Amino acid sequence: MIKRTAEVVLAVIGMLFGLVTLVGFTAIGFIIDSAASTKEGVASFTRSYYQSLEESGISASDVPSAKQILDMVHTYAILALIATIVFTVLLVIGLICITGNKKPVLAGFMFLIAGIIVTIGGFVVAGFVPGLLLVIAAILSFVRKPKDPFLA
């Protein structure tokens, strides 16, 4: 029997960092979306958006409109929420499979997919650390094999 402490620790730390990243992005997206759900919020955002463009010297025709930006934020908030749910489910399944060395290969695939999800969902920069931890846990799950008692 091989102990899987390293995989469990890396997966739990990756899960905590990943949840902070994904829940944070989801919350920010929904906060912006709810603030812009009123006419005053949309008008305020549009005014400050075009004012910032003017101060930066960027032409309004070169960038998306304020409405398009708000639509993108709304879409991202929903996608980040879905990514958070899928990420959590995959990690829970992976942790259940790795404890007791039941199905380490399945756990490795769950960790790998969760690492990819958090890296993409966290805009690569914020999701890099949890993604890296989960990929390392996946590699350990794939590579570490129990010792053959006949060769010892």
C-alpha positions as a printed Julia matrix, in Angstrom:
152×3 Matrix{Float64}:
   0.0    0.0     0.0
   1.4    3.38   -1.0
   0.58   6.53    0.91
  -0.93   9.35   -1.13
  -0.36  12.18    1.33
   1.48  14.39   -1.17
  -1.32  14.15   -3.73
  -4.0   14.89   -1.14
  -2.11  17.89    0.29
  -1.4   19.36   -3.15
  -5.0   18.82   -4.26
  -6.45  20.41   -1.11
  -4.16  23.45   -1.34
  -4.92  23.75   -5.06
  -8.62  23.47   -4.3
  -8.49  26.23   -1.69
  -6.53  28.6    -3.94
  -8.69  27.69   -6.91
 -11.93  28.29   -5.02
 -10.7   31.67   -3.84
  -9.78  32.57   -7.43
 -12.96  31.33   -9.1
 -15.37  32.5    -6.39
 -13.65  35.9    -6.39
 -14.02  36.3   -10.15
 -17.62  35.07   -9.98
 -18.47  37.53   -7.2
 -16.84  40.45   -8.99
 -18.7   39.58  -12.18
 -22.07  39.37  -10.45
 -21.44  42.57   -8.46
 -20.67  44.49  -11.64
 -23.63  42.86  -13.37
 -26.04  43.76  -10.57
 -24.72  47.33  -10.38
 -25.3   47.71  -14.1
 -28.78  46.21  -14.02
 -30.42  49.59  -13.43
 -30.63  52.43  -15.93
 -28.59  54.66  -13.62
 -25.91  51.98  -13.31
 -25.66  51.53  -17.07
 -25.55  55.3   -17.61
 -22.86  55.72  -14.95
 -20.75  52.89  -16.38
 -21.15  54.17  -19.94
 -20.21  57.71  -18.93
 -17.11  56.65  -17.0
 -16.13  54.14  -19.72
 -16.13  56.72  -22.5
 -14.51  59.31  -20.22
 -11.66  56.86  -19.53
 -11.27  56.21  -23.24
 -11.14  59.93  -23.94
  -8.54  60.53  -21.22
  -6.42  57.68  -22.57
  -6.62  58.99  -26.11
  -8.26  55.83  -27.44
 -10.86  56.13  -30.17
 -14.28  54.72  -29.26
 -14.41  52.96  -32.61
 -11.29  50.92  -31.72
 -12.79  49.25  -28.64
 -16.02  47.42  -27.78
 -18.98  49.52  -26.75
 -20.0   49.84  -23.1
 -23.0   47.57  -23.74
 -20.72  44.89  -25.19
 -18.45  45.13  -22.15
 -21.4   44.68  -19.79
 -22.64  41.71  -21.81
 -19.17  40.12  -21.63
 -19.04  40.63  -17.85
 -22.46  39.02  -17.48
 -21.43  36.05  -19.64
 -18.16  35.62  -17.79
 -19.9   35.71  -14.39
 -22.16  32.84  -15.42
 -19.27  30.86  -16.93
 -17.16  31.43  -13.81
 -20.01  30.13  -11.65
 -20.3   27.0   -13.81
 -16.51  26.56  -13.72
 -16.55  26.84   -9.92
 -19.18  24.13   -9.6
 -17.47  21.77  -12.06
 -14.06  22.45  -10.46
 -15.38  21.61   -6.99
 -17.16  18.43   -8.11
 -14.09  17.17   -9.98
 -11.83  17.79   -7.0
 -14.18  16.11   -4.53
 -14.37  13.05   -6.81
 -10.58  13.1    -7.19
 -10.01  13.33   -3.44
 -12.43  10.47   -2.79
 -10.67   8.33   -5.4
  -7.15   9.07   -4.14
  -7.8    8.45   -0.44
  -7.06   4.87    0.4
  -5.32   4.5    -2.98
  -8.62   3.3    -4.51
  -8.37   4.69   -8.05
  -5.29   6.89   -8.41
  -5.48   7.11  -12.22
  -9.08   8.37  -12.13
  -8.08  10.84   -9.41
  -5.18  11.99  -11.58
  -7.51  12.71  -14.49
  -9.87  14.62  -12.18
  -6.99  16.71  -10.83
  -5.7   17.38  -14.34
  -9.08  18.52  -15.67
  -9.69  20.66  -12.57
  -6.25  22.24  -13.01
  -7.04  23.14  -16.6
 -10.42  24.58  -15.6
  -9.0   26.79  -12.84
  -6.15  27.99  -15.07
  -8.5   29.02  -17.87
 -11.22  30.3   -15.52
  -8.72  32.38  -13.58
  -7.48  34.16  -16.7
  -4.25  32.11  -16.59
  -2.48  34.6   -14.29
  -4.64  34.18  -11.17
  -5.31  30.51  -11.83
  -1.7   29.55  -12.51
  -0.7   28.52   -8.97
  -3.74  26.34   -8.2
  -3.58  24.89  -11.69
   0.1   24.04  -11.27
  -0.51  22.39   -7.89
  -3.3   20.26   -9.35
  -1.22  19.24  -12.37
   1.6   18.18  -10.03
  -0.91  16.16   -7.97
  -2.16  14.56  -11.2
   1.37  13.64  -12.31
   2.09  12.11   -8.9
  -1.15  10.14   -9.13
  -0.14   8.75  -12.52
   3.53   8.05  -11.78
   3.65   6.68   -8.26
   2.98   2.95   -8.28
   2.94   0.52   -5.37
   6.12  -1.48   -4.87
   6.06  -4.99   -6.3
   6.39  -7.38   -3.31
   8.14  -9.97   -5.5
  10.99  -7.61   -6.41
  11.74  -6.41   -2.88
